[in-house]
Amino acid sequence: MKSSLIIFSFFVAGVAFAYSGWLSESVDWERLGGWTLYLLMFLAGVSIGGDKNSWHVLATHNYKVLLIPFTIVLGTLAGSALVASILPSLTLQEGLAVGSGFGYYSLSSVLITELHSQSLGVVALLSNIFREVATLLLTPILVRYFGRLAGIASGGATAMDTTLPVITRYSGKEYAILSVFSGIVLTLLVPFLVTILLQWGR
Amino acid sequence: MTPILLSLLAGILLGLLLLRKPLVLKFSNRLFSLSVYMLLFLLGVSVGRNKEVMSNLGKIGYEALVIAVASIAGSVLLSTLLYHRLFRKPPSHEK
């Protein structure tokens, strides 16, 4: 929650600076963004590859546990596809790409901005922040009515860190490891899925 | 294979090689957060200048909210099925 506030405030600061005309025209997303994105993806890779925990968790669990992130991917894509088919302003591809952030708003919004458009990047930023905040607020209710996997499902990629405390509290300690596992798998999937979705058919 | 995925894969490989170098990894994570901050600031700047996006903020927020709600609903509903089939412990026969 704290980190999402920090990240969101950087975005808002950028909007405010530009809108008020304080910044010179020389600061340019197109020039800096494309370049920094490769660095960002590379560094995201380093932190994934260098995380002892994630390899350990991935190596020591059976198929049953793998069904958790799989179910979340399926449910998320089905939900996003439904929305995209109802809202005339969104194509199927756009809806799926935004949903595939699984709450990992920083990486998915930057990636979508670069691969698609600024407006869809902002949709992704907001939508995935909403997913995190809603999980923080609703997990107690979701767990009560939909079972102990509900918080993990709602949290998506954030279930490994930012929403882990609330999930552990309401689903129980034995679900913490499942939550971390599912979050790690989804976090790993985000860059691949978003890139593949937005580049299919091009 | 796109350059973006190649950068990611190269990073994962390097990260694997660096598994025993916590200081380098810490530095890399720090750099990662900094570049996220910078990119989102820049995204904010170009959004602030982009009249089309600024005048559509309401629509953008609405789409974002609806996708978030549908994503959560879809995954929570499916997870309920999974939970009741495989995870919920059978009722115990003890007192």
GROMACS .gro file of C-alpha atoms in nm:
model
  297
    1MET     CA    1   0.000   0.000   0.000
    2LYS     CA    2   0.275   0.241   0.092
    3SER     CA    3   0.477   0.155  -0.215
    4SER     CA    4   0.177   0.189  -0.443
    5LEU     CA    5   0.112   0.535  -0.299
    6ILE     CA    6   0.472   0.634  -0.368
    7ILE     CA    7   0.459   0.501  -0.722
    8PHE     CA    8   0.122   0.658  -0.793
    9SER     CA    9   0.241   0.994  -0.658
   10PHE     CA   10   0.531   0.991  -0.907
   11PHE     CA   11   0.275   0.949  -1.184
   12VAL     CA   12   0.051   1.224  -1.045
   13ALA     CA   13   0.350   1.454  -1.001
   14GLY     CA   14   0.437   1.401  -1.366
   15VAL     CA   15   0.082   1.486  -1.473
   16ALA     CA   16   0.074   1.794  -1.250
   17PHE     CA   17   0.412   1.925  -1.370
   18ALA     CA   18   0.322   1.880  -1.735
   19TYR     CA   19  -0.030   2.017  -1.699
   20SER     CA   20   0.089   2.330  -1.523
   21GLY     CA   21   0.355   2.381  -1.788
   22TRP     CA   22   0.644   2.387  -1.539
   23LEU     CA   23   0.851   2.142  -1.737
   24SER     CA   24   1.041   2.236  -2.048
   25GLU     CA   25   0.932   2.056  -2.361
   26SER     CA   26   1.262   1.869  -2.374
   27VAL     CA   27   1.156   1.597  -2.129
   28ASP     CA   28   1.018   1.335  -2.356
   29TRP     CA   29   0.862   0.995  -2.283
   30GLU     CA   30   0.914   0.871  -2.636
   31ARG     CA   31   1.286   0.930  -2.623
   32LEU     CA   32   1.353   0.814  -2.267
   33GLY     CA   33   1.074   0.564  -2.221
   34GLY     CA   34   1.167   0.315  -2.491
   35TRP     CA   35   1.524   0.295  -2.376
   36THR     CA   36   1.458   0.272  -2.006
   37LEU     CA   37   1.202  -0.001  -2.068
   38TYR     CA   38   1.470  -0.246  -2.183
   39LEU     CA   39   1.669  -0.164  -1.872
   40LEU     CA   40   1.356  -0.209  -1.662
   41MET     CA   41   1.278  -0.548  -1.814
   42PHE     CA   42   1.638  -0.654  -1.771
   43LEU     CA   43   1.638  -0.550  -1.403
   44ALA     CA   44   1.301  -0.717  -1.346
   45GLY     CA   45   1.462  -1.032  -1.487
   46VAL     CA   46   1.761  -1.000  -1.253
   47SER     CA   47   1.537  -0.971  -0.948
   48ILE     CA   48   1.331  -1.272  -1.062
   49GLY     CA   49   1.637  -1.485  -1.142
   50GLY     CA   50   1.821  -1.380  -0.829
   51ASP     CA   51   1.537  -1.456  -0.592
   52LYS     CA   52   1.637  -1.775  -0.412
   53ASN     CA   53   1.292  -1.799  -0.260
   54SER     CA   54   1.103  -1.813  -0.587
   55TRP     CA   55   1.309  -2.100  -0.729
   56HIS     CA   56   1.279  -2.288  -0.405
   57VAL     CA   57   0.902  -2.242  -0.385
   58LEU     CA   58   0.862  -2.334  -0.751
   59ALA     CA   59   1.068  -2.649  -0.716
   60THR     CA   60   0.901  -2.792  -0.409
   61HIS     CA   61   0.533  -2.787  -0.493
   62ASN     CA   62   0.308  -3.029  -0.674
   63TYR     CA   63   0.050  -2.987  -0.947
   64LYS     CA   64  -0.232  -2.903  -0.705
   65VAL     CA   65  -0.060  -2.584  -0.605
   66LEU     CA   66   0.012  -2.490  -0.965
   67LEU     CA   67  -0.364  -2.498  -1.023
   68ILE     CA   68  -0.403  -2.185  -0.808
   69PRO     CA   69  -0.225  -1.936  -1.039
   70PHE     CA   70  -0.364  -2.122  -1.341
   71THR     CA   71  -0.718  -2.069  -1.212
   72ILE     CA   72  -0.645  -1.702  -1.146
   73VAL     CA   73  -0.514  -1.652  -1.500
   74LEU     CA   74  -0.822  -1.821  -1.643
   75GLY     CA   75  -1.067  -1.626  -1.425
   76THR     CA   76  -0.894  -1.294  -1.487
   77LEU     CA   77  -0.882  -1.341  -1.863
   78ALA     CA   78  -1.246  -1.456  -1.872
   79GLY     CA   79  -1.354  -1.149  -1.671
   80SER     CA   80  -1.151  -0.910  -1.886
   81ALA     CA   81  -1.275  -1.069  -2.206
   82LEU     CA   82  -1.633  -1.027  -2.089
   83VAL     CA   83  -1.576  -0.659  -2.016
   84ALA     CA   84  -1.405  -0.605  -2.350
   85SER     CA   85  -1.699  -0.760  -2.531
   86ILE     CA   86  -1.945  -0.536  -2.347
   87LEU     CA   87  -1.758  -0.205  -2.365
   88PRO     CA   88  -1.745  -0.089  -2.728
   89SER     CA   89  -1.436   0.125  -2.664
   90LEU     CA   90  -1.214  -0.172  -2.577
   91THR     CA   91  -1.095  -0.444  -2.813
   92LEU     CA   92  -1.054  -0.798  -2.683
   93GLN     CA   93  -0.678  -0.766  -2.708
   94GLU     CA   94  -0.677  -0.443  -2.505
   95GLY     CA   95  -0.901  -0.583  -2.233
   96LEU     CA   96  -0.692  -0.898  -2.198
   97ALA     CA   97  -0.367  -0.699  -2.186
   98VAL     CA   98  -0.494  -0.477  -1.903
   99GLY     CA   99  -0.626  -0.777  -1.709
  100SER     CA  100  -0.294  -0.958  -1.754
  101GLY     CA  101  -0.131  -0.710  -1.518
  102PHE     CA  102  -0.276  -0.919  -1.230
  103GLY     CA  103  -0.226  -0.616  -1.005
  104TYR     CA  104   0.138  -0.562  -1.106
  105TYR     CA  105   0.062  -0.206  -1.211
  106SER     CA  106   0.412  -0.061  -1.244
  107LEU     CA  107   0.549  -0.305  -1.497
  108SER     CA  108   0.226  -0.365  -1.687
  109SER     CA  109   0.141   0.003  -1.732
  110VAL     CA  110   0.488   0.094  -1.856
  111LEU     CA  111   0.493  -0.204  -2.089
  112ILE     CA  112   0.146  -0.135  -2.227
  113THR     CA  113   0.228   0.233  -2.283
  114GLU     CA  114   0.529   0.136  -2.487
  115LEU     CA  115   0.370  -0.150  -2.681
  116HIS     CA  116   0.026   0.001  -2.735
  117SER     CA  117  -0.069   0.354  -2.629
  118GLN     CA  118  -0.057   0.602  -2.345
  119SER     CA  119  -0.428   0.590  -2.279
  120LEU     CA  120  -0.428   0.210  -2.243
  121GLY     CA  121  -0.117   0.242  -2.023
  122VAL     CA  122  -0.313   0.469  -1.789
  123VAL     CA  123  -0.608   0.228  -1.792
  124ALA     CA  124  -0.365  -0.048  -1.690
  125LEU     CA  125  -0.206   0.164  -1.417
  126LEU     CA  126  -0.541   0.253  -1.259
  127SER     CA  127  -0.703  -0.086  -1.310
  128ASN     CA  128  -0.419  -0.276  -1.147
  129ILE     CA  129  -0.393  -0.029  -0.858
  130PHE     CA  130  -0.770  -0.078  -0.808
  131ARG     CA  131  -0.711  -0.453  -0.798
  132GLU     CA  132  -0.454  -0.417  -0.522
  133VAL     CA  133  -0.654  -0.170  -0.317
  134ALA     CA  134  -0.975  -0.374  -0.355
  135THR     CA  135  -0.791  -0.684  -0.235
  136LEU     CA  136  -0.664  -0.501   0.072
  137LEU     CA  137  -1.014  -0.381   0.153
  138LEU     CA  138  -1.227  -0.681   0.052
  139THR     CA  139  -1.020  -0.987   0.148
  140PRO     CA  140  -1.201  -1.038   0.481
  141ILE     CA  141  -1.538  -1.049   0.303
  142LEU     CA  142  -1.415  -1.250   0.004
  143VAL     CA  143  -1.259  -1.518   0.224
  144ARG     CA  144  -1.575  -1.545   0.427
  145TYR     CA  145  -1.806  -1.602   0.132
  146PHE     CA  146  -1.582  -1.757  -0.133
  147GLY     CA  147  -1.333  -1.970   0.057
  148ARG     CA  148  -0.977  -1.931   0.169
  149LEU     CA  149  -0.828  -1.902  -0.178
  150ALA     CA  150  -1.037  -1.593  -0.255
  151GLY     CA  151  -0.789  -1.336  -0.123
  152ILE     CA  152  -0.506  -1.502  -0.314
  153ALA     CA  153  -0.718  -1.499  -0.630
  154SER     CA  154  -0.818  -1.138  -0.589
  155GLY     CA  155  -0.462  -1.026  -0.510
  156GLY     CA  156  -0.311  -1.186  -0.821
  157ALA     CA  157   0.055  -1.093  -0.852
  158THR     CA  158   0.040  -0.878  -0.539
  159ALA     CA  159  -0.035  -1.185  -0.323
  160MET     CA  160   0.340  -1.239  -0.284
  161ASP     CA  161   0.410  -0.905  -0.117
  162THR     CA  162   0.174  -0.610  -0.072
  163THR     CA  163  -0.146  -0.802  -0.006
  164LEU     CA  164   0.023  -1.099   0.167
  165PRO     CA  165  -0.034  -0.970   0.524
  166VAL     CA  166  -0.408  -0.931   0.484
  167ILE     CA  167  -0.437  -1.267   0.305
  168THR     CA  168  -0.238  -1.445   0.577
  169ARG     CA  169  -0.451  -1.286   0.843
  170TYR     CA  170  -0.786  -1.394   0.699
  171SER     CA  171  -0.698  -1.721   0.519
  172GLY     CA  172  -0.464  -1.850   0.787
  173LYS     CA  173  -0.091  -1.903   0.813
  174GLU     CA  174  -0.092  -2.226   0.613
  175TYR     CA  175  -0.214  -2.027   0.314
  176ALA     CA  176   0.076  -1.779   0.325
  177ILE     CA  177   0.309  -2.007   0.130
  178LEU     CA  178   0.040  -2.073  -0.132
  179SER     CA  179  -0.014  -1.699  -0.159
  180VAL     CA  180   0.357  -1.631  -0.214
  181PHE     CA  181   0.379  -1.912  -0.466
  182SER     CA  182   0.081  -1.796  -0.669
  183GLY     CA  183   0.201  -1.434  -0.658
  184ILE     CA  184   0.545  -1.534  -0.784
  185VAL     CA  185   0.408  -1.737  -1.076
  186LEU     CA  186   0.175  -1.453  -1.178
  187THR     CA  187   0.449  -1.190  -1.142
  188LEU     CA  188   0.668  -1.400  -1.371
  189LEU     CA  189   0.385  -1.431  -1.622
  190VAL     CA  190   0.298  -1.058  -1.647
  191PRO     CA  191   0.577  -0.943  -1.883
  192PHE     CA  192   0.543  -1.250  -2.104
  193LEU     CA  193   0.166  -1.246  -2.126
  194VAL     CA  194   0.132  -0.870  -2.184
  195THR     CA  195   0.399  -0.870  -2.454
  196ILE     CA  196   0.259  -1.173  -2.631
  197LEU     CA  197  -0.100  -1.046  -2.613
  198LEU     CA  198  -0.016  -0.705  -2.756
  199GLN     CA  199   0.210  -0.834  -3.029
  200TRP     CA  200  -0.002  -1.117  -3.161
  201GLY     CA  201  -0.112  -1.058  -3.515
  202ARG     CA  202   0.145  -0.788  -3.585
  203MET     CA  203   1.129  -1.313  -2.989
  204THR     CA  204   1.094  -0.945  -2.912
  205PRO     CA  205   1.376  -0.731  -2.768
  206ILE     CA  206   1.161  -0.679  -2.459
  207LEU     CA  207   1.136  -1.051  -2.383
  208LEU     CA  208   1.504  -1.093  -2.468
  209SER     CA  209   1.597  -0.825  -2.213
  210LEU     CA  210   1.384  -1.004  -1.956
  211LEU     CA  211   1.539  -1.345  -2.027
  212ALA     CA  212   1.892  -1.203  -2.022
  213GLY     CA  213   1.811  -1.050  -1.683
  214ILE     CA  214   1.679  -1.381  -1.546
  215LEU     CA  215   1.997  -1.559  -1.657
  216LEU     CA  216   2.217  -1.294  -1.499
  217GLY     CA  217   2.007  -1.309  -1.182
  218LEU     CA  218   2.062  -1.686  -1.165
  219LEU     CA  219   2.437  -1.632  -1.194
  220LEU     CA  220   2.419  -1.372  -0.918
  221LEU     CA  221   2.222  -1.589  -0.672
  222ARG     CA  222   2.513  -1.583  -0.427
  223LYS     CA  223   2.586  -1.212  -0.461
  224PRO     CA  224   2.321  -1.046  -0.239
  225LEU     CA  225   2.486  -0.703  -0.254
  226VAL     CA  226   2.475  -0.687  -0.634
  227LEU     CA  227   2.115  -0.811  -0.627
  228LYS     CA  228   2.022  -0.547  -0.372
  229PHE     CA  229   2.173  -0.280  -0.594
  230SER     CA  230   1.986  -0.416  -0.894
  231ASN     CA  231   1.654  -0.412  -0.705
  232ARG     CA  232   1.718  -0.054  -0.598
  233LEU     CA  233   1.789   0.044  -0.958
  234PHE     CA  234   1.469  -0.135  -1.061
  235SER     CA  235   1.257   0.072  -0.821
  236LEU     CA  236   1.428   0.391  -0.936
  237SER     CA  237   1.360   0.318  -1.301
  238VAL     CA  238   0.997   0.236  -1.220
  239TYR     CA  239   0.964   0.574  -1.045
  240MET     CA  240   1.126   0.751  -1.335
  241LEU     CA  241   0.919   0.579  -1.602
  242LEU     CA  242   0.594   0.648  -1.418
  243PHE     CA  243   0.692   1.012  -1.371
  244LEU     CA  244   0.763   1.035  -1.743
  245LEU     CA  245   0.438   0.857  -1.821
  246GLY     CA  246   0.266   1.119  -1.604
  247VAL     CA  247   0.441   1.400  -1.791
  248SER     CA  248   0.335   1.277  -2.133
  249VAL     CA  249  -0.016   1.202  -2.010
  250GLY     CA  250  -0.038   1.556  -1.869
  251ARG     CA  251   0.059   1.695  -2.211
  252ASN     CA  252  -0.167   1.461  -2.401
  253LYS     CA  253  -0.495   1.650  -2.443
  254GLU     CA  254  -0.672   1.344  -2.572
  255VAL     CA  255  -0.590   1.141  -2.260
  256MET     CA  256  -0.656   1.428  -2.021
  257SER     CA  257  -1.001   1.495  -2.163
  258ASN     CA  258  -1.085   1.124  -2.141
  259LEU     CA  259  -0.975   1.063  -1.782
  260GLY     CA  260  -1.329   0.981  -1.674
  261LYS     CA  261  -1.371   0.716  -1.942
  262ILE     CA  262  -1.023   0.576  -1.871
  263GLY     CA  263  -1.097   0.550  -1.499
  264TYR     CA  264  -1.430   0.383  -1.570
  265GLU     CA  265  -1.274   0.123  -1.800
  266ALA     CA  266  -1.001   0.060  -1.543
  267LEU     CA  267  -1.254   0.007  -1.266
  268VAL     CA  268  -1.473  -0.227  -1.469
  269ILE     CA  269  -1.177  -0.442  -1.578
  270ALA     CA  270  -1.051  -0.460  -1.219
  271VAL     CA  271  -1.391  -0.566  -1.085
  272ALA     CA  272  -1.439  -0.827  -1.360
  273SER     CA  273  -1.087  -0.966  -1.315
  274ILE     CA  274  -1.136  -1.002  -0.942
  275ALA     CA  275  -1.484  -1.154  -0.984
  276GLY     CA  276  -1.365  -1.404  -1.247
  277SER     CA  277  -1.067  -1.525  -1.050
  278VAL     CA  278  -1.246  -1.532  -0.714
  279LEU     CA  279  -1.536  -1.735  -0.856
  280LEU     CA  280  -1.307  -1.990  -1.020
  281SER     CA  281  -1.094  -2.010  -0.706
  282THR     CA  282  -1.405  -2.102  -0.507
  283LEU     CA  283  -1.452  -2.408  -0.727
  284LEU     CA  284  -1.089  -2.504  -0.684
  285TYR     CA  285  -1.108  -2.450  -0.309
  286HIS     CA  286  -1.412  -2.669  -0.259
  287ARG     CA  287  -1.278  -2.945  -0.485
  288LEU     CA  288  -0.919  -2.971  -0.372
  289PHE     CA  289  -0.828  -2.756  -0.077
  290ARG     CA  290  -1.101  -2.761   0.182
  291LYS     CA  291  -1.030  -3.027   0.439
  292PRO     CA  292  -1.305  -3.288   0.473
  293PRO     CA  293  -1.511  -3.237   0.788
  294SER     CA  294  -1.338  -3.414   1.073
  295HIS     CA  295  -1.511  -3.674   1.283
  296GLU     CA  296  -1.355  -3.570   1.609
  297LYS     CA  297  -1.552  -3.385   1.870
   0.00000   0.00000   0.00000
